[in-house]
Amino acid sequence: MAGSNDVSLNDAKTVVPLNTWVLISNFKLAYNLLRRPDGTFNRHLAEFLDRKVPANATPVDGVYSFDVIVERSTSLLSRVYRPFSDGLGGAGAAAAPVSFDPTSSDAAFPVIIFFHGGSFAHSSANSAIYDTLCRRLVSFCKAVVVSVNYRRSPEHRFPCAYDDGWAALEWVNSRPWLKSGKDSMVHIFLAGDSSGGNIAHHVALRAAQSGIPVAGNILLNPMFGGEKRTESEKRLDGKYFVTIQDRDWYWRAFLPEGANRDHPACNPFGPNAPLSLSGLPFPKSLVVVAGLDLVQDWQLAYAEGLKREGQDVKLIYLEQVTIGFYFLPNTEHFYGVMEEIKNFVSSNSS
């Protein structure tokens, strides 16, 4: 029912596996409890409800992880995931079976910097759902994954999340033990879902302006928007877990005080966009859009904006898919997108 906080169960059941529906419905229930009408957020309850998992030095399903502070001034933490048999040296390498001299191999090893979703307000790098997703990215892509525990709104508004993303990129780019390939460089990809996809775009833009090479951007249902109401927002409002009212709350909580949704953070190709991407070394992009996400029109407009600016973008539009489909390996869409991500990373790593 448009404008309602109720999910249309009959509609959702036709396209969403039951376990996915239960998972995302539980998130939605928790999210509704945490947001307050005055724009504040119940962070203590959020931390209590968010199931977290520790890093593991002992490999699980061929992947081990460790936490590291990458920026002491803000206590910015990232969780690093690595294949047990990657053979890389450096921090956390005690669990690796062999030491690895990057100059001894011509093979480039991808490093994916991942930004979790949660509309800038929810979840963290050690949330169980994102810990599992990052492990799957390691396994599918044969990559190192660095998951960034960026500061969240409304306590930390724009540009804090972007600044944390930039700090993580600089940290990754400066690690000798992540260099690989004939060029002995760190082969960096930026990735994220929802707000994390938004962060990936803005960090990539700063990298293009600053000269740090990024091999590719991977955006899963990226969170963009604008002042006008699009057709998909009107048609899908209140269906498939998300309402316009929800999205508006998160933008008010994240954007600078007094800014509207045409702020470049929200609408990167909107009327207030500060610069053109034309001529910038912006990375290739893989943009995944769920056809039942109410902000899909903004995601499609983002992909079109990249094309207009002469940038390389591959769009994957999945018509009968909702937000969060990539959390559980229970549909062909999950495996199809993971295969696309694997191919994107492998083809752009060399």
Short mmCIF file of C-alpha atoms in Angstrom, two decimals, residues 86-350:
data_model
loop_
_atom_site.label_atom_id
_atom_site.label_comp_id
_atom_site.label_asym_id
_atom_site.label_seq_id
_atom_site.Cartn_x
_atom_site.Cartn_y
_atom_site.Cartn_z
CA ASP A 86 46.89 -15.99 -0.67
CA GLY A 87 50.54 -16.08 0.33
CA LEU A 88 50.73 -12.34 0.94
CA GLY A 89 52.99 -10.87 3.57
CA GLY A 90 52.31 -7.95 5.90
CA ALA A 91 49.99 -7.33 8.81
CA GLY A 92 48.12 -10.42 9.88
CA ALA A 93 50.33 -12.66 7.78
CA ALA A 94 51.05 -15.04 10.65
CA ALA A 95 48.12 -17.16 9.57
CA ALA A 96 49.28 -17.35 5.96
CA PRO A 97 50.96 -20.62 4.95
CA VAL A 98 53.86 -19.01 3.08
CA SER A 99 55.62 -15.68 2.86
CA PHE A 100 55.19 -13.86 -0.44
CA ASP A 101 57.56 -11.53 -2.23
CA PRO A 102 55.34 -9.38 -4.52
CA THR A 103 58.21 -8.97 -7.00
CA SER A 104 58.36 -12.73 -7.53
CA SER A 105 55.02 -12.96 -9.33
CA ASP A 106 53.53 -11.21 -12.33
CA ALA A 107 49.97 -11.96 -11.22
CA ALA A 108 47.96 -8.94 -10.06
CA PHE A 109 45.99 -9.48 -6.87
CA PRO A 110 42.75 -7.46 -6.50
CA VAL A 111 42.05 -5.52 -3.31
CA ILE A 112 38.39 -4.61 -2.79
CA ILE A 113 37.65 -1.75 -0.38
CA PHE A 114 34.09 -2.40 0.75
CA PHE A 115 31.62 0.09 2.27
CA HIS A 116 28.66 -1.49 4.01
CA GLY A 117 25.10 -0.31 3.50
CA GLY A 118 22.54 0.83 6.04
CA SER A 119 21.54 4.25 4.69
CA PHE A 120 24.57 5.88 6.35
CA ALA A 121 23.08 5.15 9.81
CA HIS A 122 22.95 1.39 10.33
CA SER A 123 25.32 -1.60 10.43
CA SER A 124 29.10 -1.73 10.68
CA ALA A 125 32.10 -3.59 9.32
CA ASN A 126 31.65 -6.29 11.97
CA SER A 127 27.91 -6.78 11.45
CA ALA A 128 27.35 -10.48 10.83
CA ILE A 129 25.49 -9.93 7.57
CA TYR A 130 28.34 -7.88 6.09
CA ASP A 131 31.06 -10.09 7.52
CA THR A 132 29.48 -12.97 5.59
CA LEU A 133 29.12 -10.92 2.40
CA CYS A 134 32.77 -9.86 2.51
CA ARG A 135 33.88 -13.45 2.99
CA ARG A 136 31.90 -14.44 -0.07
CA LEU A 137 33.54 -11.67 -2.09
CA VAL A 138 36.94 -13.02 -1.07
CA SER A 139 35.96 -16.52 -2.16
CA PHE A 140 34.33 -15.53 -5.45
CA CYS A 141 36.89 -12.92 -6.51
CA LYS A 142 40.07 -14.43 -5.02
CA ALA A 143 40.73 -11.01 -3.54
CA VAL A 144 41.66 -9.25 -0.35
CA VAL A 145 38.66 -7.33 1.01
CA VAL A 146 39.02 -4.33 3.33
CA SER A 147 35.69 -3.49 4.96
CA VAL A 148 35.55 0.08 6.27
CA ASN A 149 33.87 0.89 9.58
CA TYR A 150 33.03 4.47 8.58
CA ARG A 151 31.37 6.94 10.94
CA ARG A 152 27.59 6.98 10.71
CA SER A 153 24.87 9.58 10.73
CA PRO A 154 23.15 11.39 12.27
CA GLU A 155 25.96 11.71 14.81
CA HIS A 156 28.46 12.17 11.98
CA ARG A 157 27.00 13.92 8.95
CA PHE A 158 28.43 14.58 5.51
CA PRO A 159 31.33 14.46 4.75
CA CYS A 160 32.50 12.17 7.56
CA ALA A 161 31.73 8.90 5.76
CA TYR A 162 33.50 10.14 2.63
CA ASP A 163 36.51 11.28 4.63
CA ASP A 164 36.73 7.86 6.26
CA GLY A 165 36.48 6.20 2.87
CA TRP A 166 39.31 8.37 1.61
CA ALA A 167 41.46 7.55 4.66
CA ALA A 168 40.89 3.84 4.03
CA LEU A 169 41.86 4.24 0.36
CA GLU A 170 45.09 6.04 1.27
CA TRP A 171 45.89 3.36 3.86
CA VAL A 172 45.31 0.51 1.41
CA ASN A 173 47.30 2.24 -1.33
CA SER A 174 50.29 2.67 0.99
CA ARG A 175 50.55 -0.98 2.16
CA PRO A 176 53.58 -2.65 0.54
CA TRP A 177 52.18 -6.11 1.31
CA LEU A 178 49.15 -5.42 -0.92
CA LYS A 179 51.23 -4.61 -3.99
CA SER A 180 51.23 -7.17 -6.79
CA GLY A 181 51.64 -7.64 -10.53
CA LYS A 182 54.30 -6.53 -12.97
CA ASP A 183 53.73 -2.90 -12.02
CA SER A 184 54.06 -3.65 -8.28
CA MET A 185 50.97 -1.58 -7.47
CA VAL A 186 47.95 -2.07 -5.27
CA HIS A 187 45.11 -3.01 -7.62
CA ILE A 188 42.20 -1.30 -5.89
CA PHE A 189 38.48 -1.69 -6.42
CA LEU A 190 35.83 0.24 -4.49
CA ALA A 191 32.56 -1.52 -3.69
CA GLY A 192 29.47 -1.03 -1.59
CA ASP A 193 25.75 -1.50 -1.33
CA SER A 194 23.09 1.14 -0.61
CA SER A 195 24.87 4.03 1.15
CA GLY A 196 28.11 2.13 0.67
CA GLY A 197 27.68 2.38 -3.10
CA ASN A 198 27.19 6.12 -2.70
CA ILE A 199 30.40 6.35 -0.68
CA ALA A 200 32.29 4.32 -3.29
CA HIS A 201 31.31 6.83 -5.98
CA HIS A 202 32.43 9.86 -3.99
CA VAL A 203 35.71 8.27 -2.89
CA ALA A 204 36.40 7.29 -6.52
CA LEU A 205 35.74 10.88 -7.59
CA ARG A 206 38.27 12.17 -5.07
CA ALA A 207 40.77 9.53 -6.17
CA ALA A 208 40.36 10.59 -9.82
CA GLN A 209 41.08 14.18 -8.82
CA SER A 210 44.04 13.23 -6.62
CA GLY A 211 45.84 10.72 -8.80
CA ILE A 212 45.33 7.50 -6.83
CA PRO A 213 44.47 4.84 -9.41
CA VAL A 214 41.28 2.86 -8.82
CA ALA A 215 40.69 -0.07 -11.16
CA GLY A 216 36.91 -0.21 -10.79
CA ASN A 217 33.76 0.67 -8.88
CA ILE A 218 31.16 -1.93 -7.89
CA LEU A 219 27.84 -0.40 -6.80
CA LEU A 220 25.04 -2.65 -5.51
CA ASN A 221 21.70 -0.83 -5.34
CA PRO A 222 23.54 2.46 -4.68
CA MET A 223 21.71 5.06 -2.62
CA PHE A 224 21.14 8.19 -4.70
CA GLY A 225 18.21 10.58 -4.88
CA GLY A 226 16.99 14.06 -5.65
CA GLU A 227 14.26 16.58 -4.93
CA LYS A 228 11.80 15.47 -7.57
CA ARG A 229 9.70 12.34 -7.06
CA THR A 230 10.35 9.76 -9.75
CA GLU A 231 7.95 7.23 -11.21
CA SER A 232 9.54 4.32 -9.35
CA GLU A 233 9.39 6.17 -6.03
CA LYS A 234 5.67 6.75 -6.47
CA ARG A 235 4.95 3.24 -7.76
CA LEU A 236 6.97 1.32 -5.17
CA ASP A 237 6.45 3.53 -2.11
CA GLY A 238 5.66 1.26 0.82
CA LYS A 239 6.21 -1.95 -1.13
CA TYR A 240 9.20 -4.25 -0.85
CA PHE A 241 10.44 -2.98 2.47
CA VAL A 242 11.12 0.73 1.83
CA THR A 243 9.06 3.94 1.85
CA ILE A 244 9.81 7.42 0.55
CA GLN A 245 9.43 8.63 4.13
CA ASP A 246 12.23 6.24 5.18
CA ARG A 247 14.60 7.52 2.51
CA ASP A 248 13.84 11.16 3.26
CA TRP A 249 14.65 10.63 6.94
CA TYR A 250 18.08 9.18 6.14
CA TRP A 251 18.96 12.00 3.75
CA ARG A 252 17.98 14.61 6.36
CA ALA A 253 20.15 12.75 8.88
CA PHE A 254 23.17 12.61 6.58
CA LEU A 255 23.23 15.79 4.48
CA PRO A 256 24.48 19.10 5.88
CA GLU A 257 21.91 21.01 7.92
CA GLY A 258 19.62 22.91 5.57
CA ALA A 259 20.66 21.04 2.41
CA ASN A 260 18.06 19.43 0.19
CA ARG A 261 18.26 16.21 -1.82
CA ASP A 262 19.79 17.94 -4.83
CA HIS A 263 23.01 18.24 -2.83
CA PRO A 264 25.79 16.54 -4.85
CA ALA A 265 26.20 13.89 -2.16
CA CYS A 266 22.69 12.69 -2.93
CA ASN A 267 22.32 13.71 -6.58
CA PRO A 268 25.80 13.57 -8.17
CA PHE A 269 24.55 14.51 -11.65
CA GLY A 270 21.92 16.97 -10.43
CA PRO A 271 21.66 20.76 -10.77
CA ASN A 272 24.27 21.37 -8.06
CA ALA A 273 26.92 18.97 -9.36
CA PRO A 274 30.25 20.76 -8.77
CA LEU A 275 32.17 19.44 -11.76
CA SER A 276 32.11 17.25 -14.83
CA LEU A 277 33.65 13.79 -14.89
CA SER A 278 34.55 14.26 -18.53
CA GLY A 279 38.28 13.90 -18.93
CA LEU A 280 38.85 12.63 -15.39
CA PRO A 281 40.42 9.17 -14.91
CA PHE A 282 37.26 7.93 -13.20
CA PRO A 283 37.27 4.14 -12.82
CA LYS A 284 35.13 1.72 -14.78
CA SER A 285 31.85 1.04 -13.00
CA LEU A 286 29.63 -1.98 -12.49
CA VAL A 287 26.19 -0.78 -11.35
CA VAL A 288 23.62 -3.33 -10.14
CA VAL A 289 20.00 -2.15 -9.95
CA ALA A 290 17.11 -4.06 -8.37
CA GLY A 291 13.89 -3.53 -10.29
CA LEU A 292 11.83 -3.50 -7.10
CA ASP A 293 13.94 -0.89 -5.30
CA LEU A 294 11.94 2.33 -5.14
CA VAL A 295 15.03 4.47 -5.89
CA GLN A 296 15.89 2.50 -9.03
CA ASP A 297 15.16 5.54 -11.24
CA TRP A 298 17.93 7.44 -9.46
CA GLN A 299 20.29 4.48 -9.88
CA LEU A 300 19.50 4.27 -13.59
CA ALA A 301 19.97 8.03 -13.89
CA TYR A 302 23.37 7.64 -12.23
CA ALA A 303 24.46 5.06 -14.81
CA GLU A 304 23.21 7.33 -17.59
CA GLY A 305 25.10 10.24 -16.05
CA LEU A 306 28.33 8.26 -16.18
CA LYS A 307 27.71 7.46 -19.84
CA ARG A 308 27.00 11.10 -20.68
CA GLU A 309 30.32 12.05 -19.11
CA GLY A 310 32.12 9.53 -21.30
CA GLN A 311 32.79 7.04 -18.52
CA ASP A 312 32.83 3.25 -18.86
CA VAL A 313 29.86 1.69 -17.07
CA LYS A 314 28.17 -1.69 -17.17
CA LEU A 315 24.58 -1.73 -15.92
CA ILE A 316 22.94 -4.87 -14.61
CA TYR A 317 19.19 -4.41 -14.22
CA LEU A 318 17.38 -7.23 -12.43
CA GLU A 319 13.67 -6.67 -12.91
CA GLN A 320 12.20 -9.03 -10.32
CA VAL A 321 14.67 -8.40 -7.51
CA THR A 322 14.41 -6.46 -4.24
CA ILE A 323 17.00 -4.79 -2.04
CA GLY A 324 19.28 -7.18 -0.16
CA PHE A 325 19.07 -10.05 -2.67
CA TYR A 326 22.87 -10.39 -2.50
CA PHE A 327 22.90 -11.27 1.20
CA LEU A 328 21.81 -14.89 0.79
CA PRO A 329 22.89 -17.44 -1.85
CA ASN A 330 19.36 -18.63 -2.50
CA THR A 331 18.55 -17.38 -6.00
CA GLU A 332 20.11 -17.42 -9.45
CA HIS A 333 20.34 -13.63 -9.18
CA PHE A 334 22.81 -13.94 -6.31
CA TYR A 335 25.10 -16.26 -8.23
CA GLY A 336 24.71 -14.27 -11.44
CA VAL A 337 25.76 -11.02 -9.79
CA MET A 338 28.66 -12.66 -7.96
CA GLU A 339 29.85 -14.03 -11.29
CA GLU A 340 29.57 -10.55 -12.82
CA ILE A 341 31.60 -9.07 -9.94
CA LYS A 342 34.22 -11.79 -10.27
CA ASN A 343 34.55 -11.20 -14.02
CA PHE A 344 34.66 -7.41 -13.55
CA VAL A 345 37.44 -7.67 -10.99
CA SER A 346 39.48 -10.25 -12.87
CA SER A 347 39.26 -8.43 -16.22
CA ASN A 348 40.34 -5.09 -14.72
CA SER A 349 43.06 -6.29 -12.32
CA SER A 350 45.83 -6.85 -14.83
#
